Amino acid sequence: GINAEYMGEQRAYQDAIKLYTKAISLAPDVPIYYCNRATSWFKLNSYKECIEDCRQALKLDPSFVKANIRLTTALCEIGNFGEAAAHIHEAVKNKPNSKELSDELTRVNKIQTLISIGLTAIQSKDFQTARISFGELMNLTSSNKVFLWASSADLAVGVCDRALRWTLQVIKSDQNNIEAYSLRGQALFIRGEFDEGIKHLKAALRLSPDDTNTISTLKKLKKIHQAYVSASESAEARDFSAAVPLFTEAIELAEAPPSSVLTSILHSCRANAYLRIEDYDKCLLDCEIAIKAQDDCRNAWLTRGSALHALGRHEEALTDMKRLTKLYPNDSVITGRYERAIFEIRKSKRPDYYGILGVSRLSSELEIKAAYKQAALEWHPDKHSLDEEDRMRAEAKFKEIGEALEILTDPMKRQLYDEGYDKEAIEERIQAANRAAREHRPRHHH
């Protein structure tokens, strides 16, 4: 419906232009015909034609308020803000009592102030101020220049969605706008769409092969991409020591905004390489940067979990995984990691049965039984009856020694213990195995 409406409006303006053109050919010295045709041109975004008609109307009647305002607005739309300001100043001087003209002068002055604040802010790298100024500007003019300035301010802080929308809008209205292609390419690249980004910069370069800005931007993006591809290939080939410096090269070349998708991609990749070469501290630092950039960076969260487990920080890993299971309720990898965190915590809290008996993990059953005999003699409660406290300690120790013997001399229990299960989990597994065996026993029919 809206599209048909839009087409209808377009057709109506085109028909109006035909009518005014006819009227002008019959009465070429009536200023209002030129002004009305100018309005139709304006609605069709044909600003050059609009400006021409306004000038024609003003030649016939220099004090024509509507034509002065329309001309000023059209000059702003094509980005000729200085010329627009000069024109409206002159018009107000010639007709100081017109409220409409002075309102337009106020609007144009505000536009110039906001442009000045925005561009100064960009130069001093105060991008938030620039974003606010350009945002306000958009309420006063829909000039392509403003949309491109706003896009570059957004990109500087790593925000791509609006920049992608705005640059597309500019390209639709002006297919030869080099800056729009270049900014759109950079936005796609920062969002991690490397090939598309490079493609747009190449399109900008085709429009203007000698544009030095585009040439240097394209060169930079290609270098970052090359370093990233080489780093990923090294990681793929499990040569993580080679991957780290290559990811570092990509990070340093990119100088990506801290909260961009690109920052999160590069740092989470390097974090994984650090994890594989067991440099856990650097791994955690990179995970932190990646998560700060994009708090839903799944890979960085998973890598961080593995590093925390490697450092024995199981409780922290569990806290992370609890949060992730809420974010990704149907993700089997995350569910698995959540269960692993619970398992690691239980494993870290269980007694070290080998240590209790003073034997190695490779000891035979005979050696374990001999060690048990010796420890049981040493910790028998009857030998520790000096005082109540001494006796209680001996009883607890004696019980632990008994548990150690029970677990380490039963092959199945010992295997489960070696896999990381605690006593409670071992009992559960044995019971489950026994139940399964009973259920699968063949039934004899009498």
Coordinates of C-alpha atoms in Angstrom, one line a residue:
G1 CA 0.0 0.0 0.0
I2 CA 2.7 2.5 1.0
N3 CA 4.7 1.8 -2.1
A4 CA 1.7 2.4 -4.3
E5 CA 1.0 5.6 -2.4
Y6 CA 4.6 6.7 -2.8
M7 CA 4.4 5.9 -6.6
G8 CA 1.1 7.9 -6.7
E9 CA 2.8 10.9 -5.0
Q10 CA 5.7 10.6 -7.4
R11 CA 3.3 10.5 -10.4
A12 CA 1.4 13.5 -9.0
Y13 CA 4.5 15.6 -8.7
Q14 CA 5.6 14.6 -12.3
D15 CA 2.1 15.5 -13.6
A16 CA 2.3 18.8 -11.7
I17 CA 5.7 19.6 -13.3
K18 CA 4.1 19.0 -16.7
L19 CA 1.2 21.3 -15.9
Y20 CA 3.5 24.1 -14.6
T21 CA 5.8 23.7 -17.6
K22 CA 2.8 24.3 -19.8
A23 CA 1.7 27.3 -17.7
I24 CA 5.2 28.8 -17.9
S25 CA 5.3 28.4 -21.7
L26 CA 2.1 30.4 -21.9
A27 CA 3.0 33.0 -19.2
P28 CA 6.8 33.0 -18.7
D29 CA 6.8 36.0 -16.4
V30 CA 4.6 34.7 -13.6
P31 CA 6.9 33.9 -10.6
I32 CA 4.5 31.6 -8.7
Y33 CA 4.5 29.1 -11.6
Y34 CA 8.3 28.7 -11.3
C35 CA 8.0 28.5 -7.5
N36 CA 5.3 25.8 -7.6
R37 CA 7.2 23.8 -10.1
A38 CA 10.3 24.2 -7.8
T39 CA 8.3 22.6 -5.0
S40 CA 7.4 19.6 -7.2
W41 CA 11.1 19.2 -8.1
F42 CA 12.0 19.4 -4.4
K43 CA 9.5 16.6 -3.6
L44 CA 11.1 14.4 -6.2
N45 CA 14.6 15.2 -4.7
S46 CA 15.6 16.9 -8.0
Y47 CA 17.3 19.8 -6.1
K48 CA 19.3 21.2 -9.0
E49 CA 16.1 21.8 -11.0
C50 CA 14.4 23.2 -7.9
I51 CA 17.2 25.7 -7.4
E52 CA 17.1 26.8 -11.0
D53 CA 13.3 27.4 -10.8
C54 CA 13.6 29.4 -7.5
R55 CA 16.3 31.6 -9.1
Q56 CA 14.0 32.2 -12.0
A57 CA 11.1 33.2 -9.7
L58 CA 13.4 35.5 -7.7
K59 CA 14.6 37.2 -10.9
L60 CA 11.0 38.1 -11.5
D61 CA 10.3 39.0 -7.9
P62 CA 13.3 39.3 -5.5
S63 CA 11.1 39.7 -2.4
F64 CA 9.1 36.4 -3.1
V65 CA 9.2 34.9 0.4
K66 CA 8.3 31.3 -0.6
A67 CA 10.9 31.2 -3.4
N68 CA 13.6 32.5 -1.0
I69 CA 12.8 29.8 1.6
R70 CA 12.5 27.0 -1.0
L71 CA 15.9 28.0 -2.5
T72 CA 17.6 28.1 0.9
T73 CA 16.2 24.7 1.8
A74 CA 17.3 23.2 -1.5
L75 CA 20.8 24.6 -1.1
C76 CA 21.0 22.9 2.3
E77 CA 19.8 19.6 0.9
I78 CA 22.7 19.5 -1.6
G79 CA 25.1 20.4 1.1
N80 CA 25.8 24.0 0.1
F81 CA 25.2 25.3 3.6
G82 CA 27.4 28.4 3.2
E83 CA 25.6 29.5 0.1
A84 CA 22.2 28.8 1.8
A85 CA 23.2 31.0 4.8
A86 CA 24.5 33.9 2.6
H87 CA 21.2 33.8 0.6
I88 CA 18.8 33.8 3.5
H89 CA 20.8 36.6 5.3
E90 CA 20.4 38.8 2.2
A91 CA 16.7 37.9 1.9
V92 CA 16.1 38.9 5.6
K93 CA 18.0 42.1 5.1
N94 CA 15.7 43.0 2.1
K95 CA 12.5 42.1 4.0
P96 CA 13.2 42.4 7.8
N97 CA 9.6 42.1 8.8
S98 CA 8.9 38.7 7.4
K99 CA 8.6 36.1 10.2
E100 CA 8.8 33.2 7.8
L101 CA 12.2 34.5 6.5
S102 CA 13.6 35.1 10.0
D103 CA 12.4 31.6 11.1
E104 CA 14.3 30.1 8.1
L105 CA 17.4 32.2 9.0
T106 CA 17.2 30.8 12.6
R107 CA 17.0 27.2 11.2
V108 CA 20.0 27.8 8.9
N109 CA 22.1 29.4 11.7
K110 CA 21.3 26.4 13.9
I111 CA 22.4 24.1 11.1
Q112 CA 25.7 25.9 10.7
T113 CA 26.3 25.8 14.5
L114 CA 25.7 22.1 14.7
I115 CA 27.9 21.4 11.7
S116 CA 30.7 23.3 13.3
I117 CA 30.3 21.6 16.7
G118 CA 30.1 18.1 14.9
L119 CA 33.1 18.6 12.7
T120 CA 35.3 20.1 15.4
A121 CA 34.3 17.2 17.7
I122 CA 35.3 14.6 15.0
Q123 CA 38.7 16.3 14.7
S124 CA 39.3 16.2 18.4
K125 CA 38.1 12.6 18.5
D126 CA 35.1 13.5 20.7
F127 CA 32.8 11.2 18.8
Q128 CA 29.9 11.1 21.2
T129 CA 29.5 14.9 20.9
A130 CA 29.7 14.6 17.1
R131 CA 27.0 11.9 17.1
I132 CA 24.7 14.1 19.2
S133 CA 25.3 17.1 16.9
F134 CA 24.7 15.2 13.7
G135 CA 21.7 13.5 15.3
E136 CA 20.1 17.0 15.9
L137 CA 21.1 18.1 12.4
M138 CA 19.0 15.3 10.9
N139 CA 15.9 17.0 12.3
L140 CA 16.8 20.1 10.4
T141 CA 18.0 18.8 7.0
S142 CA 18.1 15.5 5.2
S143 CA 21.2 16.4 3.3
N144 CA 23.4 13.4 2.3
K145 CA 26.4 15.2 3.7
V146 CA 24.9 15.1 7.2
F147 CA 24.1 11.4 6.9
L148 CA 27.7 10.7 5.9
W149 CA 29.1 12.8 8.7
A150 CA 26.8 11.0 11.2
S151 CA 27.9 7.6 9.7
S152 CA 31.6 8.4 10.2
A153 CA 30.9 9.4 13.8
D154 CA 29.1 6.2 14.5
L155 CA 31.8 4.1 12.9
A156 CA 34.4 5.8 15.0
V157 CA 32.8 4.3 18.1
G158 CA 32.1 0.9 16.4
V159 CA 28.3 1.3 15.9
C160 CA 27.5 0.0 12.4
D161 CA 23.7 -0.5 12.1
R162 CA 22.7 3.1 11.5
A163 CA 25.8 3.8 9.4
L164 CA 24.8 0.8 7.1
R165 CA 21.2 2.2 6.9
W166 CA 22.3 5.8 6.2
T167 CA 25.0 5.0 3.6
L168 CA 22.5 2.7 1.7
Q169 CA 20.0 5.6 1.7
V170 CA 22.7 8.0 0.3
I171 CA 23.7 5.4 -2.4
K172 CA 20.1 5.0 -3.5
S173 CA 19.8 8.8 -4.0
D174 CA 23.3 9.3 -5.4
Q175 CA 24.8 6.2 -7.1
N176 CA 28.1 8.0 -7.7
N177 CA 28.8 9.0 -4.0
I178 CA 32.3 7.7 -3.4
E179 CA 32.2 8.5 0.3
A180 CA 29.0 6.6 0.8
Y181 CA 30.5 3.4 -0.7
S182 CA 33.7 3.9 1.3
L183 CA 31.9 4.4 4.6
R184 CA 29.6 1.5 3.9
G185 CA 32.5 -0.7 3.1
Q186 CA 34.2 0.2 6.4
A187 CA 31.0 -0.4 8.3
L188 CA 30.6 -3.9 6.8
F189 CA 34.3 -4.6 7.6
I190 CA 34.0 -3.5 11.2
R191 CA 30.9 -5.7 11.5
G192 CA 33.1 -8.7 10.5
E193 CA 31.8 -8.9 6.9
F194 CA 35.3 -8.7 5.4
D195 CA 34.6 -9.7 1.8
E196 CA 31.6 -7.4 1.4
G197 CA 33.5 -4.5 3.0
I198 CA 36.4 -4.8 0.6
K199 CA 33.9 -5.2 -2.3
H200 CA 32.3 -1.8 -1.5
L201 CA 35.7 -0.1 -1.3
K202 CA 36.6 -1.4 -4.7
A203 CA 33.3 0.0 -6.0
A204 CA 34.3 3.4 -4.5
L205 CA 37.6 3.2 -6.3
R206 CA 36.0 2.4 -9.6
L207 CA 34.1 5.6 -9.3
S208 CA 37.2 7.6 -8.6
P209 CA 40.5 5.6 -9.2
D210 CA 42.7 8.4 -7.9
D211 CA 40.9 9.0 -4.6
T212 CA 43.8 8.8 -2.1
N213 CA 41.6 8.3 0.9
T214 CA 39.8 5.3 -0.7
I215 CA 43.2 3.9 -1.9
S216 CA 44.7 4.0 1.6
T217 CA 41.6 2.6 3.3
L218 CA 41.3 -0.3 0.9
K219 CA 45.0 -1.1 1.4
K220 CA 44.6 -1.1 5.2
L221 CA 41.5 -3.4 5.1
K222 CA 43.3 -5.8 2.8
K223 CA 46.3 -6.0 5.1
I224 CA 44.1 -6.6 8.2
H225 CA 42.2 -9.3 6.3
Q226 CA 45.4 -11.0 5.1
A227 CA 46.8 -11.1 8.7
Y228 CA 43.5 -12.5 10.0
V229 CA 43.3 -15.2 7.2
S230 CA 46.9 -16.2 7.9
A231 CA 46.3 -16.3 11.6
S232 CA 43.2 -18.4 11.2
E233 CA 45.0 -20.8 8.9
S234 CA 47.8 -21.3 11.5
A235 CA 45.1 -22.0 14.2
E236 CA 43.3 -24.4 11.8
A237 CA 46.7 -26.2 11.4
R238 CA 47.0 -26.2 15.2
D239 CA 50.1 -24.0 15.1
F240 CA 48.9 -21.7 17.8
S241 CA 52.3 -20.2 18.6
A242 CA 52.4 -18.9 15.0
A243 CA 48.7 -17.8 15.2
V244 CA 49.2 -15.4 18.2
P245 CA 51.6 -12.9 16.5
L246 CA 49.4 -12.9 13.3
F247 CA 46.3 -12.1 15.3
T248 CA 48.3 -9.5 17.1
E249 CA 49.3 -8.0 13.8
A250 CA 45.6 -7.9 12.6
I251 CA 44.6 -6.2 16.0
E252 CA 47.3 -3.6 15.7
L253 CA 46.5 -2.8 12.0
A254 CA 42.8 -2.6 12.6
E255 CA 42.9 -0.1 15.5
A256 CA 39.2 -1.1 15.7
P257 CA 36.8 0.8 18.1
P258 CA 36.7 -0.9 21.5
S259 CA 33.0 -1.7 21.2
S260 CA 33.0 -3.0 17.7
V261 CA 32.3 -6.6 16.4
L262 CA 35.7 -6.6 14.8
T263 CA 37.4 -6.0 18.2
S264 CA 35.4 -8.9 19.6
I265 CA 36.2 -11.2 16.7
L266 CA 40.0 -10.6 16.7
H267 CA 40.5 -10.7 20.5
S268 CA 38.3 -13.9 20.9
C269 CA 40.4 -15.6 18.2
R270 CA 43.7 -14.6 19.8
A271 CA 42.3 -15.6 23.3
N272 CA 41.7 -19.1 21.9
A273 CA 45.3 -19.3 20.6
Y274 CA 46.6 -18.2 24.0
L275 CA 44.5 -20.9 25.6
R276 CA 46.0 -23.6 23.4
I277 CA 49.6 -22.5 24.3
E278 CA 48.5 -22.4 28.0
D279 CA 49.1 -18.7 28.5
Y280 CA 46.0 -18.4 30.6
D281 CA 46.5 -14.8 31.9
K282 CA 46.8 -13.3 28.4
C283 CA 43.9 -15.5 27.3
L284 CA 41.6 -14.1 30.0
L285 CA 42.7 -10.5 29.2
D286 CA 41.7 -11.0 25.5
C287 CA 38.4 -12.6 26.6
E288 CA 37.6 -9.6 28.7
I289 CA 38.2 -7.2 25.8
A290 CA 36.1 -9.3 23.4
I291 CA 33.2 -9.6 25.9
K292 CA 33.4 -5.9 26.7
A293 CA 33.1 -5.2 23.0
Q294 CA 30.2 -7.6 22.5
D295 CA 28.7 -9.1 25.6
D296 CA 27.1 -11.9 23.6
C297 CA 30.5 -13.1 22.2
R298 CA 29.8 -16.8 22.7
N299 CA 33.3 -17.9 21.7
A300 CA 35.0 -15.6 24.2
W301 CA 32.8 -16.8 27.0
L302 CA 33.6 -20.5 26.2
T303 CA 37.3 -19.8 25.9
R304 CA 37.2 -17.9 29.2
G305 CA 35.5 -20.9 30.9
S306 CA 38.3 -23.3 29.7
A307 CA 41.0 -20.9 31.0
L308 CA 39.3 -20.5 34.4
H309 CA 39.1 -24.3 34.7
A310 CA 42.8 -24.6 33.8
L311 CA 43.6 -22.2 36.6
G312 CA 41.4 -24.1 39.0
R313 CA 38.9 -21.2 39.2
H314 CA 35.9 -23.5 38.8
E315 CA 33.4 -21.4 40.8
E316 CA 33.9 -18.5 38.4
A317 CA 33.5 -20.7 35.4
L318 CA 30.2 -22.0 36.8
T319 CA 29.0 -18.4 37.4
D320 CA 29.7 -17.6 33.7
M321 CA 28.0 -20.8 32.4
K322 CA 24.9 -20.1 34.5
R323 CA 24.6 -16.8 32.8
L324 CA 25.2 -18.3 29.4
T325 CA 22.5 -21.0 29.8
K326 CA 20.0 -18.2 30.3
L327 CA 21.3 -16.4 27.1
Y328 CA 21.4 -19.7 25.0
P329 CA 18.9 -22.1 26.6
N330 CA 19.0 -24.6 23.8
D331 CA 22.8 -24.7 23.1
S332 CA 24.0 -28.2 23.8
V333 CA 27.7 -27.0 24.0
I334 CA 26.9 -24.5 26.7
T335 CA 24.8 -27.0 28.6
G336 CA 27.7 -29.4 28.4
R337 CA 30.1 -26.7 29.8
Y338 CA 27.7 -25.9 32.6
E339 CA 27.6 -29.6 33.6
R340 CA 31.4 -29.7 33.3
A341 CA 31.8 -26.7 35.7
I342 CA 29.6 -28.5 38.3
F343 CA 31.7 -31.6 37.8
E344 CA 35.0 -29.8 38.2
I345 CA 33.8 -28.1 41.5
R346 CA 32.8 -31.5 42.9
K347 CA 36.1 -33.0 41.7
S348 CA 38.1 -30.3 43.3
K349 CA 36.4 -30.8 46.7
R350 CA 36.8 -34.6 46.9
P351 CA 39.5 -36.3 49.0
D352 CA 42.7 -37.3 47.3
Y353 CA 42.6 -41.1 48.0
Y354 CA 46.0 -41.7 46.5
G355 CA 47.5 -39.0 48.8
I356 CA 45.7 -40.4 51.8
L357 CA 47.4 -43.8 51.3
G358 CA 50.7 -42.3 50.2
V359 CA 50.7 -44.2 46.9
S360 CA 51.0 -43.1 43.2
R361 CA 48.2 -43.2 40.7
L362 CA 50.0 -46.1 39.0
S363 CA 50.2 -48.4 42.1
S364 CA 48.9 -51.9 41.8
E365 CA 46.1 -53.4 44.0
L366 CA 48.7 -55.2 46.1
E367 CA 50.7 -52.0 46.8
I368 CA 47.4 -50.2 47.7
K369 CA 46.4 -52.9 50.2
A370 CA 49.9 -52.9 51.8
A371 CA 49.8 -49.1 52.1
Y372 CA 46.3 -49.4 53.6
K373 CA 47.5 -51.8 56.3
Q374 CA 50.3 -49.5 57.3
A375 CA 48.0 -46.4 57.4
A376 CA 45.3 -48.3 59.3
L377 CA 47.8 -49.3 62.0
E378 CA 49.0 -45.8 62.3
W379 CA 45.6 -44.2 62.5
H380 CA 43.6 -46.8 64.5
P381 CA 41.5 -44.9 67.0
D382 CA 42.6 -47.2 69.9
K383 CA 46.1 -45.8 69.4
H384 CA 44.8 -42.2 69.7
S385 CA 43.0 -42.1 73.0
L386 CA 45.0 -39.4 74.7
D387 CA 42.1 -36.9 74.5
E388 CA 38.7 -36.6 72.8
E389 CA 40.0 -34.3 70.0
D390 CA 42.9 -36.6 69.1
R391 CA 40.5 -39.6 69.0
M392 CA 38.0 -37.8 66.8
R393 CA 40.7 -36.8 64.3
A394 CA 42.0 -40.4 64.2
E395 CA 38.4 -41.7 63.6
A396 CA 37.9 -39.3 60.7
K397 CA 41.3 -40.3 59.2
F398 CA 40.6 -44.0 59.7
K399 CA 37.2 -43.6 57.9
E400 CA 39.0 -41.8 55.0
I401 CA 41.6 -44.6 54.8
G402 CA 38.8 -47.2 54.6
E403 CA 37.0 -45.2 51.8
A404 CA 40.3 -45.0 49.9
L405 CA 40.8 -48.8 50.1
E406 CA 37.1 -49.4 49.0
I407 CA 37.4 -47.1 46.0
L408 CA 40.9 -47.9 44.8
T409 CA 40.7 -51.7 45.0
D410 CA 37.4 -51.9 43.0
P411 CA 38.4 -51.6 39.3
M412 CA 35.2 -49.9 38.3
K413 CA 35.2 -47.5 41.2
R414 CA 38.8 -46.7 40.7
Q415 CA 38.3 -46.0 37.0
L416 CA 35.4 -43.6 37.8
Y417 CA 37.5 -41.9 40.5
D418 CA 40.4 -41.5 38.1
E419 CA 37.9 -39.9 35.6
G420 CA 37.2 -37.2 38.3
Y421 CA 34.0 -38.5 40.0
D422 CA 33.5 -38.1 43.7
K423 CA 32.3 -40.9 46.1
E424 CA 28.7 -39.9 45.8
A425 CA 28.7 -39.8 42.0
I426 CA 30.6 -43.1 41.9
E427 CA 27.9 -44.7 44.0
E428 CA 25.2 -43.3 41.7
R429 CA 27.0 -44.6 38.6
I430 CA 27.5 -48.1 40.1
Q431 CA 23.8 -48.3 41.1
A432 CA 22.7 -47.2 37.7
A433 CA 24.9 -49.8 36.1
N434 CA 23.5 -52.5 38.3
R435 CA 19.9 -51.5 37.6
A436 CA 20.6 -51.6 33.8
A437 CA 22.2 -55.0 34.2
R438 CA 19.2 -56.3 36.1
E439 CA 16.7 -54.9 33.5
H440 CA 18.6 -56.5 30.6
R441 CA 18.9 -59.9 32.1
P442 CA 17.1 -62.5 30.0
R443 CA 13.9 -63.7 31.6
H444 CA 13.4 -67.6 31.7
H445 CA 9.9 -68.8 30.9
H446 CA 8.8 -71.8 32.8

